[in-house]
mmCIF file of C-alpha atoms and ligand atoms in Angstrom:
data_model
loop_
_atom_site.group_PDB
_atom_site.id
_atom_site.type_symbol
_atom_site.label_atom_id
_atom_site.label_comp_id
_atom_site.label_asym_id
_atom_site.label_seq_id
_atom_site.Cartn_x
_atom_site.Cartn_y
_atom_site.Cartn_z
ATOM 1 C CA MET A 1 92.992 71.939 88.114
ATOM 2 C CA ILE A 2 90.835 74.952 87.384
ATOM 3 C CA GLU A 3 92.410 78.176 88.864
ATOM 4 C CA LEU A 4 91.811 81.598 88.911
ATOM 5 C CA ASP A 5 94.104 83.175 86.179
ATOM 6 C CA HIS A 6 93.477 86.856 86.273
ATOM 7 C CA VAL A 7 90.916 89.609 86.731
ATOM 8 C CA GLY A 8 90.285 91.846 83.821
ATOM 9 C CA ILE A 9 89.746 95.507 84.814
ATOM 10 C CA ALA A 10 88.381 98.176 82.219
ATOM 11 C CA VAL A 11 90.484 101.360 82.765
ATOM 12 C CA GLU A 12 90.309 104.673 81.164
ATOM 13 C CA ASP A 13 93.987 105.756 82.115
ATOM 14 C CA ALA A 14 96.198 102.677 82.639
ATOM 15 C CA GLN A 15 99.032 104.795 84.275
ATOM 16 C CA GLU A 16 96.802 106.065 86.795
ATOM 17 C CA VAL A 17 95.665 102.659 87.698
ATOM 18 C CA GLN A 18 99.376 101.360 87.696
ATOM 19 C CA ARG A 19 100.124 104.029 90.227
ATOM 20 C CA LEU A 20 97.117 102.834 92.408
ATOM 21 C CA PHE A 21 98.432 99.276 92.313
ATOM 22 C CA LYS A 22 101.976 100.334 93.059
ATOM 23 C CA ASP A 23 100.710 102.153 96.215
ATOM 24 C CA LEU A 24 98.488 99.101 97.287
ATOM 25 C CA LEU A 25 100.538 96.123 96.272
ATOM 26 C CA SER A 26 103.933 97.635 95.729
ATOM 27 C CA THR A 27 103.970 96.012 92.269
ATOM 28 C CA ASP A 28 104.602 97.179 88.766
ATOM 29 C CA VAL A 29 103.268 96.431 85.493
ATOM 30 C CA TYR A 30 105.543 93.397 84.003
ATOM 31 C CA LYS A 31 104.177 93.350 80.491
ATOM 32 C CA THR A 32 102.081 95.457 78.137
ATOM 33 C CA GLU A 33 100.635 93.930 74.968
ATOM 34 C CA ASP A 34 98.180 95.231 72.312
ATOM 35 C CA VAL A 35 95.433 92.791 71.142
ATOM 36 C CA GLY A 36 94.501 94.328 67.854
ATOM 37 C CA SER A 37 91.514 91.940 67.316
ATOM 38 C CA GLN A 38 89.850 93.266 70.486
ATOM 39 C CA GLY A 39 91.040 96.829 70.011
ATOM 40 C CA VAL A 40 92.739 96.920 73.500
ATOM 41 C CA ARG A 41 96.006 97.383 75.167
ATOM 42 C CA THR A 42 96.585 94.995 78.148
ATOM 43 C CA HIS A 43 98.802 95.808 81.072
ATOM 44 C CA PHE A 44 99.711 92.695 83.449
ATOM 45 C CA ILE A 45 100.342 92.999 87.212
ATOM 46 C CA HIS A 46 101.340 90.089 89.326
ATOM 47 C CA ALA A 47 98.851 89.612 92.322
ATOM 48 C CA GLY A 48 99.976 86.534 94.091
ATOM 49 C CA SER A 49 99.214 83.393 92.370
ATOM 50 C CA ALA A 50 96.819 85.275 89.921
ATOM 51 C CA LYS A 51 97.195 88.432 87.893
ATOM 52 C CA LEU A 52 95.412 91.646 87.284
ATOM 53 C CA GLU A 53 94.853 92.634 83.550
ATOM 54 C CA LEU A 54 94.298 96.164 82.905
ATOM 55 C CA LEU A 55 92.379 96.802 79.789
ATOM 56 C CA GLU A 56 92.800 100.249 77.975
ATOM 57 C CA SER A 57 90.728 100.890 74.887
ATOM 58 C CA LEU A 58 92.585 101.561 71.673
ATOM 59 C CA SER A 59 89.434 102.243 69.516
ATOM 60 C CA PRO A 60 86.082 103.896 70.516
ATOM 61 C CA ASP A 61 84.081 100.811 69.233
ATOM 62 C CA SER A 62 86.016 98.277 71.181
ATOM 63 C CA ALA A 63 84.156 95.995 73.755
ATOM 64 C CA VAL A 64 86.143 97.845 76.539
ATOM 65 C CA ALA A 65 85.154 101.310 75.226
ATOM 66 C CA LYS A 66 81.519 100.365 75.229
ATOM 67 C CA PHE A 67 81.919 98.842 78.703
ATOM 68 C CA ILE A 68 83.230 102.022 80.095
ATOM 69 C CA ALA A 69 80.735 104.031 78.273
ATOM 70 C CA LYS A 70 77.826 102.126 79.849
ATOM 71 C CA ARG A 71 79.324 101.039 83.322
ATOM 72 C CA LYS A 72 82.229 103.147 83.853
ATOM 73 C CA GLU A 73 85.575 101.845 84.961
ATOM 74 C CA GLY A 74 85.831 98.694 87.053
ATOM 75 C CA ILE A 75 86.056 94.847 87.042
ATOM 76 C CA HIS A 76 85.325 93.669 83.539
ATOM 77 C CA HIS A 77 85.785 89.800 83.607
ATOM 78 C CA ILE A 78 87.416 87.243 85.841
ATOM 79 C CA ALA A 79 89.415 84.452 83.876
ATOM 80 C CA PHE A 80 90.122 80.869 84.846
ATOM 81 C CA LYS A 81 92.902 78.813 83.589
ATOM 82 C CA VAL A 82 92.244 75.415 82.259
ATOM 83 C CA SER A 83 94.372 72.601 80.940
ATOM 84 C CA ASN A 84 92.488 71.844 77.784
ATOM 85 C CA ILE A 85 90.301 74.757 76.546
ATOM 86 C CA LYS A 86 88.549 72.696 73.712
ATOM 87 C CA ALA A 87 87.335 70.236 76.445
ATOM 88 C CA THR A 88 86.142 72.951 78.778
ATOM 89 C CA TRP A 89 84.394 74.698 75.911
ATOM 90 C CA GLN A 90 82.622 71.347 74.888
ATOM 91 C CA ARG A 91 81.805 70.788 78.519
ATOM 92 C CA VAL A 92 80.103 74.065 79.334
ATOM 93 C CA LYS A 93 78.164 73.806 75.953
ATOM 94 C CA ARG A 94 76.849 70.518 77.032
ATOM 95 C CA LEU A 95 75.830 71.934 80.406
ATOM 96 C CA GLY A 96 73.733 74.346 78.452
ATOM 97 C CA TYR A 97 75.824 77.599 78.484
ATOM 98 C CA THR A 98 76.415 79.728 75.437
ATOM 99 C CA PRO A 99 80.052 80.635 74.860
ATOM 100 C CA LEU A 100 80.403 83.915 73.123
ATOM 101 C CA ASN A 101 83.036 82.498 70.989
ATOM 102 C CA GLU A 102 85.142 79.400 69.965
ATOM 103 C CA PRO A 103 88.465 79.363 71.663
ATOM 104 C CA THR A 104 90.653 81.988 69.941
ATOM 105 C CA PRO A 105 93.886 83.695 70.617
ATOM 106 C CA GLY A 106 93.935 86.338 73.338
ATOM 107 C CA ALA A 107 96.607 88.437 75.143
ATOM 108 C CA ASP A 108 99.511 86.740 76.992
ATOM 109 C CA ASN A 109 99.994 83.937 74.515
ATOM 110 C CA LYS A 110 96.642 82.303 75.416
ATOM 111 C CA GLN A 111 93.573 80.592 73.876
ATOM 112 C CA ILE A 112 90.464 82.080 75.373
ATOM 113 C CA PHE A 113 86.619 81.990 75.288
ATOM 114 C CA PHE A 114 84.064 83.836 77.112
ATOM 115 C CA LEU A 115 80.619 82.964 78.589
ATOM 116 C CA HIS A 116 77.737 85.619 78.339
ATOM 117 C CA PRO A 117 77.151 87.365 81.587
ATOM 118 C CA LYS A 118 73.402 86.914 81.180
ATOM 119 C CA GLU A 119 73.990 83.439 82.078
ATOM 120 C CA THR A 120 76.470 83.746 84.728
ATOM 121 C CA HIS A 121 74.730 86.173 87.277
ATOM 122 C CA GLY A 122 76.247 89.248 85.511
ATOM 123 C CA MET A 123 79.909 88.126 85.600
ATOM 124 C CA LEU A 124 81.891 88.125 82.220
ATOM 125 C CA ILE A 125 83.915 84.743 82.617
ATOM 126 C CA GLU A 126 86.814 83.803 80.512
ATOM 127 C CA PHE A 127 88.436 80.508 80.266
ATOM 128 C CA CYS A 128 92.052 80.523 78.979
ATOM 129 C CA GLN A 129 94.863 78.064 78.266
ATOM 130 C CA LYS A 130 98.419 78.850 77.674
ATOM 131 C CA GLN A 131 99.503 78.313 74.143
ATOM 132 C CA LYS A 132 102.879 77.051 73.397
ATOM 133 C CA LEU A 133 104.832 76.463 70.286
ATOM 134 C CA PRO A 134 104.855 72.741 69.881
ATOM 135 C CA LEU A 135 108.042 71.000 70.749
ATOM 136 C CA GLN A 136 109.301 68.495 68.100
ATOM 137 C CA ALA A 137 109.976 65.108 69.775
ATOM 138 C CA GLN A 138 113.214 63.291 68.679
ATOM 139 C CA LYS A 139 113.748 59.615 69.106
ATOM 140 C CA ALA A 140 116.474 57.775 70.937
ATOM 141 C CA PRO A 141 116.786 53.925 70.560
ATOM 142 C CA PHE A 142 116.108 52.009 73.852
ATOM 143 C CA ARG A 143 115.659 48.177 74.023
ATOM 144 C CA GLU A 144 113.227 47.281 71.317
ATOM 145 C CA GLY A 145 111.697 50.678 70.948
ATOM 146 C CA HIS A 146 112.337 54.417 71.339
ATOM 147 C CA LEU A 147 112.397 57.131 74.049
ATOM 148 C CA ALA A 148 111.280 60.654 73.201
ATOM 149 C CA TYR A 149 113.421 63.574 73.839
ATOM 150 C CA TYR A 150 113.385 67.294 73.180
ATOM 151 C CA GLU A 151 116.369 69.547 72.332
ATOM 152 C CA LEU A 152 116.450 73.145 72.935
ATOM 153 C CA GLY A 153 119.030 75.946 72.839
ATOM 154 C CA ASP A 154 122.447 76.377 71.242
ATOM 155 C CA LYS A 155 124.124 72.824 70.297
ATOM 156 C CA ASP A 156 127.602 74.292 71.426
ATOM 157 C CA ALA A 157 126.403 75.400 74.878
ATOM 158 C CA TYR A 158 127.114 73.103 77.787
ATOM 159 C CA PRO A 159 124.501 70.280 77.926
ATOM 160 C CA VAL A 160 121.715 69.959 80.725
ATOM 161 C CA VAL A 161 119.661 66.877 80.784
ATOM 162 C CA VAL A 162 116.165 67.468 82.130
ATOM 163 C CA LEU A 163 114.107 64.826 83.830
ATOM 164 C CA HIS A 164 110.320 65.072 84.503
ATOM 165 C CA GLY A 165 108.337 63.444 87.477
ATOM 166 C CA ALA A 166 106.224 60.364 87.915
ATOM 167 C CA ALA A 167 103.478 60.065 85.498
ATOM 168 C CA GLY A 168 104.340 63.204 83.934
ATOM 169 C CA CYS A 169 106.191 64.081 80.886
ATOM 170 C CA THR A 170 108.276 67.084 79.377
ATOM 171 C CA GLN A 171 105.196 68.916 77.937
ATOM 172 C CA MET A 172 103.419 68.636 81.270
ATOM 173 C CA GLU A 173 106.146 69.691 83.750
ATOM 174 C CA THR A 174 109.584 70.432 82.704
ATOM 175 C CA GLU A 175 109.015 72.164 79.204
ATOM 176 C CA LEU A 176 108.830 75.767 80.574
ATOM 177 C CA LEU A 177 111.835 75.199 82.651
ATOM 178 C CA ALA A 178 113.734 73.708 79.697
ATOM 179 C CA ARG A 179 112.720 76.623 77.540
ATOM 180 C CA ARG A 180 114.114 79.128 80.028
ATOM 181 C CA LEU A 181 117.391 77.140 80.630
ATOM 182 C CA SER A 182 117.827 76.927 76.972
ATOM 183 C CA THR A 183 118.877 80.692 76.745
ATOM 184 C CA GLN A 184 122.188 79.550 78.387
ATOM 185 C CA PHE A 185 122.429 75.840 77.889
ATOM 186 C CA ARG A 186 121.855 72.987 75.404
ATOM 187 C CA VAL A 187 118.936 71.450 76.921
ATOM 188 C CA ILE A 188 117.912 67.828 76.347
ATOM 189 C CA ALA A 189 114.496 66.903 77.979
ATOM 190 C CA LEU A 190 113.720 63.183 78.284
ATOM 191 C CA ASP A 191 110.379 61.529 78.439
ATOM 192 C CA PHE A 192 110.917 58.335 80.504
ATOM 193 C CA ALA A 193 109.675 54.956 79.081
ATOM 194 C CA GLY A 194 105.816 54.677 78.955
ATOM 195 C CA HIS A 195 105.514 58.532 79.718
ATOM 196 C CA GLY A 196 104.594 61.462 77.111
ATOM 197 C CA GLN A 197 105.793 60.762 73.642
ATOM 198 C CA SER A 198 107.901 57.675 74.542
ATOM 199 C CA ASP A 199 106.968 54.087 73.598
ATOM 200 C CA ALA A 200 104.931 52.230 76.147
ATOM 201 C CA PHE A 201 107.354 49.269 76.572
ATOM 202 C CA GLU A 202 104.481 47.330 78.088
ATOM 203 C CA SER A 203 106.494 44.303 78.742
ATOM 204 C CA LEU A 204 108.816 46.161 81.270
ATOM 205 C CA THR A 205 108.258 46.697 84.774
ATOM 206 C CA PHE A 206 108.859 50.253 86.074
ATOM 207 C CA THR A 207 111.789 50.287 88.395
ATOM 208 C CA PRO A 208 114.202 53.035 89.297
ATOM 209 C CA ASP A 209 116.999 51.215 87.449
ATOM 210 C CA LEU A 210 114.801 51.192 84.269
ATOM 211 C CA PHE A 211 114.555 55.018 84.388
ATOM 212 C CA VAL A 212 118.310 55.335 85.106
ATOM 213 C CA ASP A 213 119.018 53.119 82.015
ATOM 214 C CA ASN A 214 116.642 55.417 79.985
ATOM 215 C CA VAL A 215 118.973 58.288 80.911
ATOM 216 C CA ALA A 216 122.123 56.317 80.051
ATOM 217 C CA ALA A 217 120.461 55.368 76.616
ATOM 218 C CA LEU A 218 119.984 59.071 75.920
ATOM 219 C CA PHE A 219 123.533 59.896 76.828
ATOM 220 C CA ASP A 220 124.780 57.126 74.494
ATOM 221 C CA HIS A 221 122.500 58.162 71.763
ATOM 222 C CA LEU A 222 123.571 61.861 71.810
ATOM 223 C CA GLY A 223 127.260 60.805 72.266
ATOM 224 C CA LEU A 224 127.355 62.966 75.516
ATOM 225 C CA SER A 225 130.335 62.172 77.653
ATOM 226 C CA LYS A 226 129.382 64.531 80.404
ATOM 227 C CA ALA A 227 126.405 66.836 81.350
ATOM 228 C CA HIS A 228 124.562 68.562 84.138
ATOM 229 C CA VAL A 229 121.406 66.841 85.175
ATOM 230 C CA PHE A 230 118.282 68.430 86.382
ATOM 231 C CA GLY A 231 115.372 66.330 87.857
ATOM 232 C CA PHE A 232 111.960 67.221 89.138
ATOM 233 C CA SER A 233 110.285 64.969 91.757
ATOM 234 C CA LEU A 234 110.925 61.245 90.542
ATOM 235 C CA GLY A 235 113.259 62.828 88.032
ATOM 236 C CA GLY A 236 115.307 64.149 90.821
ATOM 237 C CA PHE A 237 115.713 60.732 92.204
ATOM 238 C CA ILE A 238 116.490 59.229 88.901
ATOM 239 C CA ALA A 239 119.298 61.900 88.563
ATOM 240 C CA LEU A 240 120.750 61.012 91.967
ATOM 241 C CA SER A 241 120.741 57.396 91.001
ATOM 242 C CA PHE A 242 122.241 58.010 87.585
ATOM 243 C CA ALA A 243 125.039 59.987 89.298
ATOM 244 C CA GLN A 244 125.684 57.043 91.511
ATOM 245 C CA LYS A 245 125.831 54.614 88.680
ATOM 246 C CA HIS A 246 127.649 56.792 86.086
ATOM 247 C CA PRO A 247 129.497 59.238 88.200
ATOM 248 C CA GLU A 248 131.883 60.353 85.427
ATOM 249 C CA LYS A 249 129.011 61.361 83.227
ATOM 250 C CA VAL A 250 127.520 63.903 85.605
ATOM 251 C CA HIS A 251 128.923 67.405 86.148
ATOM 252 C CA HIS A 252 126.591 69.311 88.497
ATOM 253 C CA LEU A 253 123.125 68.051 89.860
ATOM 254 C CA SER A 254 120.056 70.050 90.397
ATOM 255 C CA VAL A 255 117.040 68.143 92.040
ATOM 256 C CA HIS A 256 113.659 69.924 92.690
ATOM 257 C CA ALA A 257 110.897 68.671 94.939
ATOM 258 C CA THR A 258 112.458 65.262 95.340
ATOM 259 C CA ASN A 259 111.810 62.752 98.034
ATOM 260 C CA LEU A 260 113.563 59.650 99.210
ATOM 261 C CA ILE A 261 111.650 58.732 102.276
ATOM 262 C CA TRP A 262 108.502 56.695 101.426
ATOM 263 C CA ASP A 263 106.508 55.585 104.320
ATOM 264 C CA GLN A 264 102.955 54.054 104.173
ATOM 265 C CA LYS A 265 101.204 57.462 104.376
ATOM 266 C CA LEU A 266 102.890 58.860 101.444
ATOM 267 C CA VAL A 267 102.605 55.635 99.522
ATOM 268 C CA ASP A 268 98.784 55.922 100.151
ATOM 269 C CA LEU A 269 98.710 59.493 99.088
ATOM 270 C CA MET A 270 100.527 58.880 95.807
ATOM 271 C CA LEU A 271 98.276 55.737 95.139
ATOM 272 C CA THR A 272 95.113 58.175 95.478
ATOM 273 C CA ARG A 273 96.728 60.483 92.988
ATOM 274 C CA LEU A 274 97.346 57.697 90.491
ATOM 275 C CA ASP A 275 93.627 56.446 90.715
ATOM 276 C CA HIS A 276 92.603 56.718 87.229
ATOM 277 C CA LYS A 277 89.027 55.759 88.000
ATOM 278 C CA GLN A 278 88.541 58.779 90.348
ATOM 279 C CA ILE A 279 90.218 61.056 87.701
ATOM 280 C CA LYS A 280 87.596 59.902 85.129
ATOM 281 C CA GLU A 281 84.736 60.489 87.592
ATOM 282 C CA ARG A 282 86.126 63.929 88.567
ATOM 283 C CA SER A 283 87.358 65.780 85.478
ATOM 284 C CA VAL A 284 86.651 65.477 81.709
ATOM 285 C CA GLU A 285 89.437 68.288 81.306
ATOM 286 C CA LEU A 286 91.962 66.088 82.992
ATOM 287 C CA VAL A 287 91.055 63.060 81.073
ATOM 288 C CA ALA A 288 91.359 64.976 77.809
ATOM 289 C CA TYR A 289 94.653 66.489 78.973
ATOM 290 C CA LEU A 290 96.307 63.188 80.074
ATOM 291 C CA SER A 291 95.051 61.689 76.713
ATOM 292 C CA GLU A 292 96.793 64.324 74.832
ATOM 293 C CA MET A 293 100.042 64.100 76.797
ATOM 294 C CA HIS A 294 100.500 60.277 77.027
ATOM 295 C CA GLY A 295 98.221 59.031 74.314
ATOM 296 C CA LYS A 296 94.393 58.114 74.560
ATOM 297 C CA ASP A 297 94.920 54.600 76.044
ATOM 298 C CA ASN A 298 98.296 54.901 77.360
ATOM 299 C CA TRP A 299 97.700 57.107 80.263
ATOM 300 C CA VAL A 300 95.541 54.638 82.164
ATOM 301 C CA LEU A 301 98.155 51.936 81.657
ATOM 302 C CA LEU A 302 100.920 54.372 82.713
ATOM 303 C CA PHE A 303 98.959 55.194 86.033
ATOM 304 C CA GLU A 304 98.451 51.442 86.664
ATOM 305 C CA ARG A 305 102.193 50.860 86.308
ATOM 306 C CA MET A 306 103.251 53.749 88.309
ATOM 307 C CA LYS A 307 101.111 52.390 91.121
ATOM 308 C CA ASP A 308 103.031 49.200 91.008
ATOM 309 C CA TYR A 309 106.199 51.297 91.004
ATOM 310 C CA THR A 310 105.164 53.226 93.970
ATOM 311 C CA LEU A 311 104.020 50.151 95.967
ATOM 312 C CA ALA A 312 107.731 48.708 95.453
ATOM 313 C CA LEU A 313 109.121 51.918 97.082
ATOM 314 C CA ARG A 314 107.396 51.300 100.319
ATOM 315 C CA GLY A 315 110.151 50.794 102.938
ATOM 316 C CA TYR A 316 112.709 50.457 100.207
ATOM 317 C CA LEU A 317 114.047 54.041 100.219
ATOM 318 C CA THR A 318 113.725 54.579 103.966
ATOM 319 C CA GLU A 319 117.048 52.609 104.263
ATOM 320 C CA TYR A 320 118.321 54.155 101.124
ATOM 321 C CA SER A 321 122.002 55.031 101.911
ATOM 322 C CA GLY A 322 123.545 55.498 98.463
ATOM 323 C CA ILE A 323 123.356 59.268 98.430
ATOM 324 C CA GLU A 324 126.224 59.854 100.660
ATOM 325 C CA LYS A 325 128.379 58.514 97.947
ATOM 326 C CA VAL A 326 127.117 61.148 95.286
ATOM 327 C CA PRO A 327 130.149 63.620 95.174
ATOM 328 C CA HIS A 328 128.603 66.160 92.641
ATOM 329 C CA GLN A 329 127.773 69.588 93.536
ATOM 330 C CA THR A 330 123.934 69.397 94.069
ATOM 331 C CA LEU A 331 121.416 72.174 94.318
ATOM 332 C CA VAL A 332 118.525 70.542 96.385
ATOM 333 C CA SER A 333 115.536 72.940 95.775
ATOM 334 C CA ALA A 334 112.090 72.569 97.085
ATOM 335 C CA VAL A 335 108.950 74.386 97.898
ATOM 336 C CA ASP A 336 107.426 75.084 101.447
ATOM 337 C CA LYS A 337 103.849 74.498 100.439
ATOM 338 C CA ASP A 338 104.364 71.003 98.797
ATOM 339 C CA ASP A 339 101.007 69.125 98.790
ATOM 340 C CA LEU A 340 102.865 65.795 98.400
ATOM 341 C CA PHE A 341 106.257 65.860 100.332
ATOM 342 C CA THR A 342 107.010 67.591 103.529
ATOM 343 C CA VAL A 343 110.028 69.837 104.062
ATOM 344 C CA HIS A 344 111.809 66.917 105.598
ATOM 345 C CA SER A 345 112.582 65.494 102.029
ATOM 346 C CA PRO A 346 114.893 68.164 100.980
ATOM 347 C CA VAL A 347 116.390 68.400 104.336
ATOM 348 C CA PHE A 348 117.199 64.895 104.290
ATOM 349 C CA LEU A 349 118.902 65.169 100.902
ATOM 350 C CA TYR A 350 120.851 68.305 102.052
ATOM 351 C CA ASP A 351 121.938 66.460 105.200
ATOM 352 C CA ASN A 352 123.172 63.303 103.431
ATOM 353 C CA LEU A 353 124.523 64.551 100.218
ATOM 354 C CA PRO A 354 128.248 65.484 100.816
ATOM 355 C CA ASN A 355 128.356 68.470 98.437
ATOM 356 C CA SER A 356 124.772 70.173 98.444
ATOM 357 C CA SER A 357 123.288 73.462 98.797
ATOM 358 C CA LEU A 358 119.570 74.075 99.661
ATOM 359 C CA PHE A 359 116.973 76.421 98.492
ATOM 360 C CA ILE A 360 113.394 76.538 99.530
ATOM 361 C CA LEU A 361 110.986 78.560 97.552
ATOM 362 C CA PRO A 362 108.271 80.226 99.841
ATOM 363 C CA GLY A 363 104.537 79.727 99.090
ATOM 364 C CA GLN A 364 104.921 77.319 96.116
ATOM 365 C CA ARG A 365 103.313 73.927 95.657
ATOM 366 C CA HIS A 366 104.582 70.636 94.220
ATOM 367 C CA ALA A 367 103.722 70.870 90.467
ATOM 368 C CA LEU A 368 106.481 72.259 88.667
ATOM 369 C CA GLN A 369 104.397 73.814 86.041
ATOM 370 C CA ASN A 370 102.916 76.225 88.534
ATOM 371 C CA VAL A 371 106.139 77.200 90.162
ATOM 372 C CA ASP A 372 107.376 80.710 89.827
ATOM 373 C CA LEU A 373 110.361 80.176 87.537
ATOM 374 C CA ASP A 374 111.336 83.785 88.026
ATOM 375 C CA GLN A 375 112.584 82.554 91.376
ATOM 376 C CA LEU A 376 113.715 78.916 90.607
ATOM 377 C CA VAL A 377 115.555 79.353 87.097
ATOM 378 C CA PRO A 378 118.104 82.095 88.320
ATOM 379 C CA MET A 379 119.036 79.741 91.195
ATOM 380 C CA VAL A 380 119.506 76.656 89.042
ATOM 381 C CA THR A 381 121.399 78.758 86.334
ATOM 382 C CA ARG A 382 123.861 80.035 88.880
ATOM 383 C CA HIS A 383 124.257 76.493 90.240
ATOM 384 C CA LEU A 384 125.050 74.721 87.076
ATOM 385 C CA SER A 385 127.298 77.689 85.884
ATOM 386 C CA ARG A 386 129.587 77.051 88.953
ATOM 387 C CA LYS A 387 133.140 76.162 88.099
HETATM 388 ZN ZN1 LIG B 1 91.341 88.318 80.255
#
């Protein structure tokens, strides 16, 4: 869960250092940003899954200027990305470390705090969390309660319905993609029943049909006669099932990291991932994050119900034969370093859908929130814009 986000490097002349990394990594600065409160100008360079942050002082009394005066140019700090910075801040304090500050806004639209290097073997360590403008959930009626959905982009643009994965929600998984697609489409991102901001619907059993009916209820509520549908993981399966049940409502389909072949091994792996006792033992940050995303008591119930859902998948989808009847143009996208599904999953879809194309992103893992959207979004946009 905690990953390297970037390495901060104090530099005297950022242009010189940019040239160095252009030589070494064949990569350019993709963003430059001043952080007035710190008196620095930051320049970001992609370096695989992490980034380099070149720090150039804007004033002689900035921390970076003092660092260079004392220790010359070089590595200034290393930064780790966390999912809930407040929880991390509290945890390291409980462990006896002294954060240099409370979480505050830093460069790159992040909340950050530092630990003092005297407690961390001379390394200045930063923790950071991406900050987002909060999306406002709207409510669509479903049975005796409500489903949450988020609407982005131009109301007059062509609609794209966006579906998240199992035990996920819009804010956890599909929000960044939805934001990117919203420059060209009217995007409507749904939280399935019991997920995210939607009601729990405790009396209902989770089944594919239930989630398909969720999508139908959203279409009805918005008066959508036809839309593109994008689905991630479980959401991709629901998108395909929705297209089978309501073919006239779907224009193009785009499914990402979706699997229909559930053998015992995969069911077991999924059950381990849904083991809330293990999560509670392992990570206070993850517990805080899941509580925030699904509600304090709801997330445990959600994980339990998704376990039952997963158990019911065993064997059921191996003989699944409906997709050859899905006539819609479908982009099947996947990642080749998926830690949940094998590359057979997208190939199976591609082989059996009558009208599909296949796109595999190299070097990426399952979680959509970590996928390089610079690669995925143009491909999805091009597909959905086809005549
Ligand atoms: Zn930093």
